[in-house]
Amino acid sequence: MQSSNHYQSSYRVGRDNVRILRMELHNPVFFITAFLTVAFVIGVLAFPQDANVILDRAKNWSIDNFHWLVMISGNFFVLFCLLLIVLPFGKVRLGGPDAEPEFSRLSWFSMLFAAGMGIGLMFWCVAEPVAYYTNWSGTPLNVAPHSPEAAAAAMGAALYHWGLHPWAIFAVVALSLAFFSFNKGLPLATRSIFYPLFGEQCWRWPGHIIDVVAVFATIFGLATSLGLGAKQATGGLHSVFGVDNGLTTQLLLIAVITAIAIVSVVRGLDRGVRVLSNFNILAALLLLVFVICAGPTLATVFGIGENLSYYLAHFLPLSDWVGRDDEAWYKSWTVFYWAWWISWSPFVGVFIARISRGRSVREFVTAVLLLPTLVSAIWMSVFGGIALDQAQQGIGALAGGLTDPSLALFHMLENLPFTILASLLAVVLVLTFFITSADSGSLVIDIITAGGKLDTPRYQRAFWAVLLGFIAAALLIGGGSDALSALQAGTITMAVPFTLVLLLSCLCLILGLLSEAN
């Protein structure tokens, strides 16, 4: 294990090289990822049907051959994070003993949560529990649909997918990046995590390959979320104003949101992303309070604790990957979710690391792992619980089962007072989460492709914002009538190789923390 001084000396060499390469426009990570991304967009737009077939085959191959790897890794990351909280490493402060946090706890939490899963939680908070209960695409643990057991399993599985596992994945990447950047003086790039294993090779092709894989995982993970956001936002506009929610409207919305994201990303982290993230939290809180008050209030509030008990009761059965009776369900839902979170992890990891200087390891892991899990559980319990109640009581469109997931939230709101106002607020929230993910994602990809440099030219950040919009649009077009499957395909395919990267990063983080303790 190298000394801290050697880390910092190596960083100075690496950082200077990054500056020279960037000024001469020879950074291989930037050009490789930009070229391949543009080529992918052109290929999908030119041959949409062929692209859909290829994406679907790649998804099925990845799931059939590597579902066990994804499941085992997800469980391992949860255990790893829990150990970090209780081990002596928890006293280590990111940035050194005298480091002070850059943001308040409220702003810090708002940004990490908004970037982490805002769009996805809005999209699935109603659709997922109803889908499990009504057997839209299988039921968790193969329970009988439309039964009391199905309702309990539906909420338990929904909370499971949005609970500890995703945030453990994010925490591993974010903590590793923050530690090696702030404590060891290395660039804020994925390659820096692997300095304990590769040494100076991190600044050469092994490091380039790691960053390229990280960028592509990020791009497809983000594109999935942006595609879902576009589908739900147009679905909301259709419900409120009767606007057509077809592909043309979705593409137009992506173009508008991309333009707004460019403005935000050009303004920077403090004046752009932070302001939008704080607004997201306030708007989300307003919508949450409204739904609680407008729905069956007491049943909803007491249901939060009950649903948490369902989460705990189903935690171990859903974490098992051997001999499942619901193999088709768990491959199409749980494996996809874990792949989605793994693909998102470079994006969320870099972003959370960027805003977390001055936090102790224990504070960091506790906040990133436990607080968002609790908030997600409350959100899913409120919206999903009311939706399940409507489905069970035969109220509204959800009584007939799930038809279009992008409309599920608005179908639930139709049966509450002040439907139009609530639906408008939901649409605004989806759009702002959309913008936050687009601009923070562009910022993160730019940081990785610039070799970890934080202060990059504005036009370069805007370039990635535009490219992300094109990727989301291309996947929607390539997917045709099954756009959701196309969005999932890219995510799952890129998640498999990056799973191995994450497992190795845990080893590197332990080595780094040991050197800090010494």
JSON list of N, CA, C and O in Angstrom, two decimals, residues 113 116-129 132 154-168 170 225 228 311 333-334 336-338 340-341 344 368-381:
[
{"chain": "A", "resi": 113, "resn": "PHE", "atom": "N", "xyz": [-30.74, 13.02, -3.02]},
{"chain": "A", "resi": 113, "resn": "PHE", "atom": "CA", "xyz": [-31.97, 12.28, -3.24]},
{"chain": "A", "resi": 113, "resn": "PHE", "atom": "C", "xyz": [-32.56, 12.60, -4.62]},
{"chain": "A", "resi": 113, "resn": "PHE", "atom": "O", "xyz": [-33.01, 11.69, -5.33]},
{"chain": "A", "resi": 116, "resn": "GLY", "atom": "N", "xyz": [-30.55, 10.86, -7.09]},
{"chain": "A", "resi": 116, "resn": "GLY", "atom": "CA", "xyz": [-30.53, 9.42, -6.92]},
{"chain": "A", "resi": 116, "resn": "GLY", "atom": "C", "xyz": [-31.66, 8.68, -7.60]},
{"chain": "A", "resi": 116, "resn": "GLY", "atom": "O", "xyz": [-31.43, 7.70, -8.29]},
{"chain": "A", "resi": 117, "resn": "MET", "atom": "N", "xyz": [-32.90, 9.09, -7.38]},
{"chain": "A", "resi": 117, "resn": "MET", "atom": "CA", "xyz": [-33.99, 8.30, -7.94]},
{"chain": "A", "resi": 117, "resn": "MET", "atom": "C", "xyz": [-35.29, 9.07, -8.08]},
{"chain": "A", "resi": 117, "resn": "MET", "atom": "O", "xyz": [-36.36, 8.51, -7.97]},
{"chain": "A", "resi": 118, "resn": "GLY", "atom": "N", "xyz": [-35.22, 10.37, -8.30]},
{"chain": "A", "resi": 118, "resn": "GLY", "atom": "CA", "xyz": [-36.43, 11.17, -8.35]},
{"chain": "A", "resi": 118, "resn": "GLY", "atom": "C", "xyz": [-37.41, 10.72, -9.43]},
{"chain": "A", "resi": 118, "resn": "GLY", "atom": "O", "xyz": [-38.57, 10.45, -9.14]},
{"chain": "A", "resi": 119, "resn": "ILE", "atom": "N", "xyz": [-36.94, 10.64, -10.67]},
{"chain": "A", "resi": 119, "resn": "ILE", "atom": "CA", "xyz": [-37.83, 10.29, -11.78]},
{"chain": "A", "resi": 119, "resn": "ILE", "atom": "C", "xyz": [-38.39, 8.88, -11.61]},
{"chain": "A", "resi": 119, "resn": "ILE", "atom": "O", "xyz": [-39.58, 8.64, -11.76]},
{"chain": "A", "resi": 120, "resn": "GLY", "atom": "N", "xyz": [-37.52, 7.94, -11.30]},
{"chain": "A", "resi": 120, "resn": "GLY", "atom": "CA", "xyz": [-37.96, 6.56, -11.19]},
{"chain": "A", "resi": 120, "resn": "GLY", "atom": "C", "xyz": [-39.01, 6.37, -10.11]},
{"chain": "A", "resi": 120, "resn": "GLY", "atom": "O", "xyz": [-39.99, 5.63, -10.29]},
{"chain": "A", "resi": 121, "resn": "LEU", "atom": "N", "xyz": [-38.82, 7.02, -8.97]},
{"chain": "A", "resi": 121, "resn": "LEU", "atom": "CA", "xyz": [-39.78, 6.89, -7.88]},
{"chain": "A", "resi": 121, "resn": "LEU", "atom": "C", "xyz": [-41.12, 7.49, -8.25]},
{"chain": "A", "resi": 121, "resn": "LEU", "atom": "O", "xyz": [-42.18, 6.96, -7.89]},
{"chain": "A", "resi": 122, "resn": "MET", "atom": "N", "xyz": [-41.11, 8.59, -8.97]},
{"chain": "A", "resi": 122, "resn": "MET", "atom": "CA", "xyz": [-42.36, 9.18, -9.44]},
{"chain": "A", "resi": 122, "resn": "MET", "atom": "C", "xyz": [-43.07, 8.24, -10.42]},
{"chain": "A", "resi": 122, "resn": "MET", "atom": "O", "xyz": [-44.29, 8.09, -10.39]},
{"chain": "A", "resi": 123, "resn": "PHE", "atom": "N", "xyz": [-42.30, 7.59, -11.29]},
{"chain": "A", "resi": 123, "resn": "PHE", "atom": "CA", "xyz": [-42.88, 6.75, -12.32]},
{"chain": "A", "resi": 123, "resn": "PHE", "atom": "C", "xyz": [-43.51, 5.48, -11.73]},
{"chain": "A", "resi": 123, "resn": "PHE", "atom": "O", "xyz": [-44.60, 5.06, -12.12]},
{"chain": "A", "resi": 124, "resn": "TRP", "atom": "N", "xyz": [-42.82, 4.85, -10.76]},
{"chain": "A", "resi": 124, "resn": "TRP", "atom": "CA", "xyz": [-43.22, 3.53, -10.30]},
{"chain": "A", "resi": 124, "resn": "TRP", "atom": "C", "xyz": [-43.95, 3.53, -8.96]},
{"chain": "A", "resi": 124, "resn": "TRP", "atom": "O", "xyz": [-44.38, 2.46, -8.52]},
{"chain": "A", "resi": 125, "resn": "CYS", "atom": "N", "xyz": [-44.10, 4.67, -8.28]},
{"chain": "A", "resi": 125, "resn": "CYS", "atom": "CA", "xyz": [-44.66, 4.65, -6.92]},
{"chain": "A", "resi": 125, "resn": "CYS", "atom": "C", "xyz": [-46.09, 4.09, -6.90]},
{"chain": "A", "resi": 125, "resn": "CYS", "atom": "O", "xyz": [-46.49, 3.48, -5.90]},
{"chain": "A", "resi": 126, "resn": "VAL", "atom": "N", "xyz": [-46.84, 4.29, -7.96]},
{"chain": "A", "resi": 126, "resn": "VAL", "atom": "CA", "xyz": [-48.18, 3.71, -8.07]},
{"chain": "A", "resi": 126, "resn": "VAL", "atom": "C", "xyz": [-48.17, 2.48, -8.96]},
{"chain": "A", "resi": 126, "resn": "VAL", "atom": "O", "xyz": [-48.77, 1.44, -8.63]},
{"chain": "A", "resi": 127, "resn": "ALA", "atom": "N", "xyz": [-47.49, 2.56, -10.07]},
{"chain": "A", "resi": 127, "resn": "ALA", "atom": "CA", "xyz": [-47.53, 1.48, -11.05]},
{"chain": "A", "resi": 127, "resn": "ALA", "atom": "C", "xyz": [-46.98, 0.17, -10.51]},
{"chain": "A", "resi": 127, "resn": "ALA", "atom": "O", "xyz": [-47.54, -0.91, -10.78]},
{"chain": "A", "resi": 128, "resn": "GLU", "atom": "N", "xyz": [-45.91, 0.23, -9.72]},
{"chain": "A", "resi": 128, "resn": "GLU", "atom": "CA", "xyz": [-45.26, -1.01, -9.29]},
{"chain": "A", "resi": 128, "resn": "GLU", "atom": "C", "xyz": [-46.12, -1.83, -8.33]},
{"chain": "A", "resi": 128, "resn": "GLU", "atom": "O", "xyz": [-46.35, -3.02, -8.56]},
{"chain": "A", "resi": 129, "resn": "PRO", "atom": "N", "xyz": [-46.62, -1.25, -7.21]},
{"chain": "A", "resi": 129, "resn": "PRO", "atom": "CA", "xyz": [-47.47, -2.07, -6.33]},
{"chain": "A", "resi": 129, "resn": "PRO", "atom": "C", "xyz": [-48.71, -2.62, -7.04]},
{"chain": "A", "resi": 129, "resn": "PRO", "atom": "O", "xyz": [-49.10, -3.77, -6.81]},
{"chain": "A", "resi": 132, "resn": "TYR", "atom": "N", "xyz": [-47.78, -5.60, -9.25]},
{"chain": "A", "resi": 132, "resn": "TYR", "atom": "CA", "xyz": [-47.55, -6.83, -8.50]},
{"chain": "A", "resi": 132, "resn": "TYR", "atom": "C", "xyz": [-48.85, -7.43, -7.99]},
{"chain": "A", "resi": 132, "resn": "TYR", "atom": "O", "xyz": [-49.04, -8.64, -7.98]},
{"chain": "A", "resi": 154, "resn": "ALA", "atom": "N", "xyz": [-46.83, -7.16, -2.58]},
{"chain": "A", "resi": 154, "resn": "ALA", "atom": "CA", "xyz": [-46.65, -6.05, -3.52]},
{"chain": "A", "resi": 154, "resn": "ALA", "atom": "C", "xyz": [-45.94, -4.88, -2.84]},
{"chain": "A", "resi": 154, "resn": "ALA", "atom": "O", "xyz": [-44.99, -4.31, -3.38]},
{"chain": "A", "resi": 155, "resn": "MET", "atom": "N", "xyz": [-46.39, -4.51, -1.65]},
{"chain": "A", "resi": 155, "resn": "MET", "atom": "CA", "xyz": [-45.75, -3.40, -0.94]},
{"chain": "A", "resi": 155, "resn": "MET", "atom": "C", "xyz": [-44.36, -3.79, -0.45]},
{"chain": "A", "resi": 155, "resn": "MET", "atom": "O", "xyz": [-43.43, -2.99, -0.50]},
{"chain": "A", "resi": 156, "resn": "GLY", "atom": "N", "xyz": [-44.21, -5.02, 0.03]},
{"chain": "A", "resi": 156, "resn": "GLY", "atom": "CA", "xyz": [-42.89, -5.46, 0.48]},
{"chain": "A", "resi": 156, "resn": "GLY", "atom": "C", "xyz": [-41.87, -5.45, -0.64]},
{"chain": "A", "resi": 156, "resn": "GLY", "atom": "O", "xyz": [-40.73, -5.01, -0.46]},
{"chain": "A", "resi": 157, "resn": "ALA", "atom": "N", "xyz": [-42.28, -5.93, -1.83]},
{"chain": "A", "resi": 157, "resn": "ALA", "atom": "CA", "xyz": [-41.36, -5.97, -2.97]},
{"chain": "A", "resi": 157, "resn": "ALA", "atom": "C", "xyz": [-41.06, -4.57, -3.50]},
{"chain": "A", "resi": 157, "resn": "ALA", "atom": "O", "xyz": [-39.93, -4.28, -3.90]},
{"chain": "A", "resi": 158, "resn": "ALA", "atom": "N", "xyz": [-42.08, -3.69, -3.51]},
{"chain": "A", "resi": 158, "resn": "ALA", "atom": "CA", "xyz": [-41.85, -2.32, -3.98]},
{"chain": "A", "resi": 158, "resn": "ALA", "atom": "C", "xyz": [-40.85, -1.60, -3.09]},
{"chain": "A", "resi": 158, "resn": "ALA", "atom": "O", "xyz": [-39.92, -0.93, -3.57]},
{"chain": "A", "resi": 159, "resn": "LEU", "atom": "N", "xyz": [-41.02, -1.72, -1.78]},
{"chain": "A", "resi": 159, "resn": "LEU", "atom": "CA", "xyz": [-40.08, -1.10, -0.85]},
{"chain": "A", "resi": 159, "resn": "LEU", "atom": "C", "xyz": [-38.69, -1.74, -0.94]},
{"chain": "A", "resi": 159, "resn": "LEU", "atom": "O", "xyz": [-37.67, -1.07, -0.79]},
{"chain": "A", "resi": 160, "resn": "TYR", "atom": "N", "xyz": [-38.67, -3.03, -1.22]},
{"chain": "A", "resi": 160, "resn": "TYR", "atom": "CA", "xyz": [-37.39, -3.75, -1.37]},
{"chain": "A", "resi": 160, "resn": "TYR", "atom": "C", "xyz": [-36.59, -3.18, -2.54]},
{"chain": "A", "resi": 160, "resn": "TYR", "atom": "O", "xyz": [-35.39, -2.97, -2.44]},
{"chain": "A", "resi": 161, "resn": "HIS", "atom": "N", "xyz": [-37.27, -2.90, -3.64]},
{"chain": "A", "resi": 161, "resn": "HIS", "atom": "CA", "xyz": [-36.57, -2.41, -4.83]},
{"chain": "A", "resi": 161, "resn": "HIS", "atom": "C", "xyz": [-36.08, -0.97, -4.68]},
{"chain": "A", "resi": 161, "resn": "HIS", "atom": "O", "xyz": [-35.19, -0.54, -5.40]},
{"chain": "A", "resi": 162, "resn": "TRP", "atom": "N", "xyz": [-36.69, -0.22, -3.75]},
{"chain": "A", "resi": 162, "resn": "TRP", "atom": "CA", "xyz": [-36.33, 1.19, -3.58]},
{"chain": "A", "resi": 162, "resn": "TRP", "atom": "C", "xyz": [-35.72, 1.46, -2.21]},
{"chain": "A", "resi": 162, "resn": "TRP", "atom": "O", "xyz": [-35.64, 2.61, -1.80]},
{"chain": "A", "resi": 163, "resn": "GLY", "atom": "N", "xyz": [-35.28, 0.41, -1.54]},
{"chain": "A", "resi": 163, "resn": "GLY", "atom": "CA", "xyz": [-34.78, 0.55, -0.18]},
{"chain": "A", "resi": 163, "resn": "GLY", "atom": "C", "xyz": [-33.28, 0.50, -0.05]},
{"chain": "A", "resi": 163, "resn": "GLY", "atom": "O", "xyz": [-32.55, 1.25, -0.72]},
{"chain": "A", "resi": 164, "resn": "LEU", "atom": "N", "xyz": [-32.77, -0.39, 0.79]},
{"chain": "A", "resi": 164, "resn": "LEU", "atom": "CA", "xyz": [-31.35, -0.41, 1.13]},
{"chain": "A", "resi": 164, "resn": "LEU", "atom": "C", "xyz": [-30.45, -0.76, -0.05]},
{"chain": "A", "resi": 164, "resn": "LEU", "atom": "O", "xyz": [-29.35, -0.21, -0.18]},
{"chain": "A", "resi": 165, "resn": "HIS", "atom": "N", "xyz": [-30.87, -1.68, -0.89]},
{"chain": "A", "resi": 165, "resn": "HIS", "atom": "CA", "xyz": [-29.99, -2.16, -1.95]},
{"chain": "A", "resi": 165, "resn": "HIS", "atom": "C", "xyz": [-29.52, -1.06, -2.91]},
{"chain": "A", "resi": 165, "resn": "HIS", "atom": "O", "xyz": [-28.31, -0.94, -3.16]},
{"chain": "A", "resi": 166, "resn": "PRO", "atom": "N", "xyz": [-30.43, -0.27, -3.49]},
{"chain": "A", "resi": 166, "resn": "PRO", "atom": "CA", "xyz": [-29.93, 0.77, -4.41]},
{"chain": "A", "resi": 166, "resn": "PRO", "atom": "C", "xyz": [-29.02, 1.78, -3.74]},
{"chain": "A", "resi": 166, "resn": "PRO", "atom": "O", "xyz": [-27.99, 2.18, -4.30]},
{"chain": "A", "resi": 167, "resn": "TRP", "atom": "N", "xyz": [-29.36, 2.18, -2.53]},
{"chain": "A", "resi": 167, "resn": "TRP", "atom": "CA", "xyz": [-28.55, 3.20, -1.87]},
{"chain": "A", "resi": 167, "resn": "TRP", "atom": "C", "xyz": [-27.22, 2.64, -1.38]},
{"chain": "A", "resi": 167, "resn": "TRP", "atom": "O", "xyz": [-26.25, 3.38, -1.25]},
{"chain": "A", "resi": 168, "resn": "ALA", "atom": "N", "xyz": [-27.16, 1.34, -1.12]},
{"chain": "A", "resi": 168, "resn": "ALA", "atom": "CA", "xyz": [-25.87, 0.72, -0.81]},
{"chain": "A", "resi": 168, "resn": "ALA", "atom": "C", "xyz": [-24.96, 0.76, -2.04]},
{"chain": "A", "resi": 168, "resn": "ALA", "atom": "O", "xyz": [-23.75, 1.02, -1.93]},
{"chain": "A", "resi": 170, "resn": "PHE", "atom": "N", "xyz": [-25.09, 2.97, -4.49]},
{"chain": "A", "resi": 170, "resn": "PHE", "atom": "CA", "xyz": [-24.66, 4.36, -4.66]},
{"chain": "A", "resi": 170, "resn": "PHE", "atom": "C", "xyz": [-23.60, 4.74, -3.63]},
{"chain": "A", "resi": 170, "resn": "PHE", "atom": "O", "xyz": [-22.63, 5.44, -3.94]},
{"chain": "A", "resi": 225, "resn": "SER", "atom": "N", "xyz": [-33.92, 6.62, -17.23]},
{"chain": "A", "resi": 225, "resn": "SER", "atom": "CA", "xyz": [-34.70, 7.51, -16.38]},
{"chain": "A", "resi": 225, "resn": "SER", "atom": "C", "xyz": [-35.31, 8.66, -17.19]},
{"chain": "A", "resi": 225, "resn": "SER", "atom": "O", "xyz": [-36.46, 9.05, -16.96]},
{"chain": "A", "resi": 228, "resn": "LEU", "atom": "N", "xyz": [-38.26, 7.32, -19.13]},
{"chain": "A", "resi": 228, "resn": "LEU", "atom": "CA", "xyz": [-39.42, 7.14, -18.25]},
{"chain": "A", "resi": 228, "resn": "LEU", "atom": "C", "xyz": [-40.04, 8.48, -17.90]},
{"chain": "A", "resi": 228, "resn": "LEU", "atom": "O", "xyz": [-41.27, 8.62, -17.86]},
{"chain": "A", "resi": 311, "resn": "TYR", "atom": "N", "xyz": [-41.80, -5.04, 4.25]},
{"chain": "A", "resi": 311, "resn": "TYR", "atom": "CA", "xyz": [-40.45, -4.95, 3.67]},
{"chain": "A", "resi": 311, "resn": "TYR", "atom": "C", "xyz": [-39.48, -5.87, 4.43]},
{"chain": "A", "resi": 311, "resn": "TYR", "atom": "O", "xyz": [-38.75, -6.66, 3.82]},
{"chain": "A", "resi": 333, "resn": "TRP", "atom": "N", "xyz": [-37.93, -7.97, -12.91]},
{"chain": "A", "resi": 333, "resn": "TRP", "atom": "CA", "xyz": [-38.07, -6.84, -12.00]},
{"chain": "A", "resi": 333, "resn": "TRP", "atom": "C", "xyz": [-36.81, -6.62, -11.16]},
{"chain": "A", "resi": 333, "resn": "TRP", "atom": "O", "xyz": [-36.13, -5.61, -11.31]},
{"chain": "A", "resi": 334, "resn": "THR", "atom": "N", "xyz": [-36.50, -7.55, -10.26]},
{"chain": "A", "resi": 334, "resn": "THR", "atom": "CA", "xyz": [-35.39, -7.33, -9.33]},
{"chain": "A", "resi": 334, "resn": "THR", "atom": "C", "xyz": [-34.06, -7.22, -10.05]},
{"chain": "A", "resi": 334, "resn": "THR", "atom": "O", "xyz": [-33.27, -6.30, -9.77]},
{"chain": "A", "resi": 336, "resn": "PHE", "atom": "N", "xyz": [-33.53, -6.37, -13.11]},
{"chain": "A", "resi": 336, "resn": "PHE", "atom": "CA", "xyz": [-33.49, -5.10, -13.84]},
{"chain": "A", "resi": 336, "resn": "PHE", "atom": "C", "xyz": [-33.20, -3.94, -12.91]},
{"chain": "A", "resi": 336, "resn": "PHE", "atom": "O", "xyz": [-32.39, -3.06, -13.21]},
{"chain": "A", "resi": 337, "resn": "TYR", "atom": "N", "xyz": [-33.89, -3.91, -11.76]},
{"chain": "A", "resi": 337, "resn": "TYR", "atom": "CA", "xyz": [-33.65, -2.81, -10.83]},
{"chain": "A", "resi": 337, "resn": "TYR", "atom": "C", "xyz": [-32.20, -2.76, -10.37]},
{"chain": "A", "resi": 337, "resn": "TYR", "atom": "O", "xyz": [-31.59, -1.69, -10.33]},
{"chain": "A", "resi": 338, "resn": "TRP", "atom": "N", "xyz": [-31.64, -3.91, -9.98]},
{"chain": "A", "resi": 338, "resn": "TRP", "atom": "CA", "xyz": [-30.25, -3.90, -9.53]},
{"chain": "A", "resi": 338, "resn": "TRP", "atom": "C", "xyz": [-29.33, -3.43, -10.66]},
{"chain": "A", "resi": 338, "resn": "TRP", "atom": "O", "xyz": [-28.37, -2.71, -10.44]},
{"chain": "A", "resi": 340, "resn": "TRP", "atom": "N", "xyz": [-30.19, -1.43, -13.08]},
{"chain": "A", "resi": 340, "resn": "TRP", "atom": "CA", "xyz": [-30.45, 0.01, -13.23]},
{"chain": "A", "resi": 340, "resn": "TRP", "atom": "C", "xyz": [-29.64, 0.79, -12.21]},
{"chain": "A", "resi": 340, "resn": "TRP", "atom": "O", "xyz": [-28.96, 1.77, -12.53]},
{"chain": "A", "resi": 341, "resn": "TRP", "atom": "N", "xyz": [-29.68, 0.37, -10.95]},
{"chain": "A", "resi": 341, "resn": "TRP", "atom": "CA", "xyz": [-28.94, 1.09, -9.91]},
{"chain": "A", "resi": 341, "resn": "TRP", "atom": "C", "xyz": [-27.43, 1.00, -10.16]},
{"chain": "A", "resi": 341, "resn": "TRP", "atom": "O", "xyz": [-26.71, 1.97, -9.92]},
{"chain": "A", "resi": 344, "resn": "TRP", "atom": "N", "xyz": [-26.59, 3.41, -12.80]},
{"chain": "A", "resi": 344, "resn": "TRP", "atom": "CA", "xyz": [-26.69, 4.77, -12.29]},
{"chain": "A", "resi": 344, "resn": "TRP", "atom": "C", "xyz": [-25.54, 5.12, -11.35]},
{"chain": "A", "resi": 344, "resn": "TRP", "atom": "O", "xyz": [-25.28, 6.30, -11.11]},
{"chain": "A", "resi": 368, "resn": "VAL", "atom": "N", "xyz": [-26.55, 8.38, 3.44]},
{"chain": "A", "resi": 368, "resn": "VAL", "atom": "CA", "xyz": [-26.80, 7.93, 2.07]},
{"chain": "A", "resi": 368, "resn": "VAL", "atom": "C", "xyz": [-27.58, 6.61, 2.06]},
{"chain": "A", "resi": 368, "resn": "VAL", "atom": "O", "xyz": [-28.40, 6.37, 1.17]},
{"chain": "A", "resi": 369, "resn": "LEU", "atom": "N", "xyz": [-27.34, 5.77, 3.07]},
{"chain": "A", "resi": 369, "resn": "LEU", "atom": "CA", "xyz": [-27.98, 4.45, 3.08]},
{"chain": "A", "resi": 369, "resn": "LEU", "atom": "C", "xyz": [-29.35, 4.47, 3.74]},
{"chain": "A", "resi": 369, "resn": "LEU", "atom": "O", "xyz": [-30.32, 3.93, 3.19]},
{"chain": "A", "resi": 370, "resn": "LEU", "atom": "N", "xyz": [-29.48, 5.09, 4.89]},
{"chain": "A", "resi": 370, "resn": "LEU", "atom": "CA", "xyz": [-30.68, 4.94, 5.70]},
{"chain": "A", "resi": 370, "resn": "LEU", "atom": "C", "xyz": [-31.73, 6.03, 5.45]},
{"chain": "A", "resi": 370, "resn": "LEU", "atom": "O", "xyz": [-32.93, 5.72, 5.34]},
{"chain": "A", "resi": 371, "resn": "LEU", "atom": "N", "xyz": [-31.32, 7.29, 5.37]},
{"chain": "A", "resi": 371, "resn": "LEU", "atom": "CA", "xyz": [-32.31, 8.35, 5.22]},
{"chain": "A", "resi": 371, "resn": "LEU", "atom": "C", "xyz": [-33.10, 8.26, 3.91]},
{"chain": "A", "resi": 371, "resn": "LEU", "atom": "O", "xyz": [-34.33, 8.33, 3.91]},
{"chain": "A", "resi": 372, "resn": "PRO", "atom": "N", "xyz": [-32.44, 8.10, 2.75]},
{"chain": "A", "resi": 372, "resn": "PRO", "atom": "CA", "xyz": [-33.22, 7.96, 1.52]},
{"chain": "A", "resi": 372, "resn": "PRO", "atom": "C", "xyz": [-34.09, 6.71, 1.51]},
{"chain": "A", "resi": 372, "resn": "PRO", "atom": "O", "xyz": [-35.17, 6.72, 0.92]},
{"chain": "A", "resi": 373, "resn": "THR", "atom": "N", "xyz": [-33.61, 5.63, 2.15]},
{"chain": "A", "resi": 373, "resn": "THR", "atom": "CA", "xyz": [-34.43, 4.42, 2.24]},
{"chain": "A", "resi": 373, "resn": "THR", "atom": "C", "xyz": [-35.73, 4.71, 2.98]},
{"chain": "A", "resi": 373, "resn": "THR", "atom": "O", "xyz": [-36.82, 4.29, 2.56]},
{"chain": "A", "resi": 374, "resn": "LEU", "atom": "N", "xyz": [-35.64, 5.45, 4.08]},
{"chain": "A", "resi": 374, "resn": "LEU", "atom": "CA", "xyz": [-36.83, 5.79, 4.85]},
{"chain": "A", "resi": 374, "resn": "LEU", "atom": "C", "xyz": [-37.76, 6.69, 4.05]},
{"chain": "A", "resi": 374, "resn": "LEU", "atom": "O", "xyz": [-38.98, 6.47, 4.04]},
{"chain": "A", "resi": 375, "resn": "VAL", "atom": "N", "xyz": [-37.19, 7.69, 3.38]},
{"chain": "A", "resi": 375, "resn": "VAL", "atom": "CA", "xyz": [-38.03, 8.59, 2.58]},
{"chain": "A", "resi": 375, "resn": "VAL", "atom": "C", "xyz": [-38.70, 7.83, 1.44]},
{"chain": "A", "resi": 375, "resn": "VAL", "atom": "O", "xyz": [-39.90, 8.02, 1.16]},
{"chain": "A", "resi": 376, "resn": "SER", "atom": "N", "xyz": [-37.96, 6.96, 0.77]},
{"chain": "A", "resi": 376, "resn": "SER", "atom": "CA", "xyz": [-38.53, 6.15, -0.32]},
{"chain": "A", "resi": 376, "resn": "SER", "atom": "C", "xyz": [-39.66, 5.27, 0.20]},
{"chain": "A", "resi": 376, "resn": "SER", "atom": "O", "xyz": [-40.69, 5.09, -0.46]},
{"chain": "A", "resi": 377, "resn": "ALA", "atom": "N", "xyz": [-39.46, 4.69, 1.40]},
{"chain": "A", "resi": 377, "resn": "ALA", "atom": "CA", "xyz": [-40.48, 3.82, 1.98]},
{"chain": "A", "resi": 377, "resn": "ALA", "atom": "C", "xyz": [-41.76, 4.61, 2.28]},
{"chain": "A", "resi": 377, "resn": "ALA", "atom": "O", "xyz": [-42.88, 4.13, 2.03]},
{"chain": "A", "resi": 378, "resn": "ILE", "atom": "N", "xyz": [-41.60, 5.81, 2.82]},
{"chain": "A", "resi": 378, "resn": "ILE", "atom": "CA", "xyz": [-42.77, 6.65, 3.11]},
{"chain": "A", "resi": 378, "resn": "ILE", "atom": "C", "xyz": [-43.49, 7.02, 1.82]},
{"chain": "A", "resi": 378, "resn": "ILE", "atom": "O", "xyz": [-44.72, 6.92, 1.71]},
{"chain": "A", "resi": 379, "resn": "TRP", "atom": "N", "xyz": [-42.72, 7.45, 0.82]},
{"chain": "A", "resi": 379, "resn": "TRP", "atom": "CA", "xyz": [-43.32, 7.86, -0.45]},
{"chain": "A", "resi": 379, "resn": "TRP", "atom": "C", "xyz": [-44.06, 6.70, -1.11]},
{"chain": "A", "resi": 379, "resn": "TRP", "atom": "O", "xyz": [-45.21, 6.84, -1.53]},
{"chain": "A", "resi": 380, "resn": "MET", "atom": "N", "xyz": [-43.40, 5.56, -1.19]},
{"chain": "A", "resi": 380, "resn": "MET", "atom": "CA", "xyz": [-44.01, 4.39, -1.83]},
{"chain": "A", "resi": 380, "resn": "MET", "atom": "C", "xyz": [-45.22, 3.90, -1.05]},
{"chain": "A", "resi": 380, "resn": "MET", "atom": "O", "xyz": [-46.23, 3.48, -1.64]},
{"chain": "A", "resi": 381, "resn": "SER", "atom": "N", "xyz": [-45.15, 3.97, 0.29]},
{"chain": "A", "resi": 381, "resn": "SER", "atom": "CA", "xyz": [-46.28, 3.52, 1.11]},
{"chain": "A", "resi": 381, "resn": "SER", "atom": "C", "xyz": [-47.50, 4.41, 0.90]},
{"chain": "A", "resi": 381, "resn": "SER", "atom": "O", "xyz": [-48.63, 3.91, 0.81]}
]
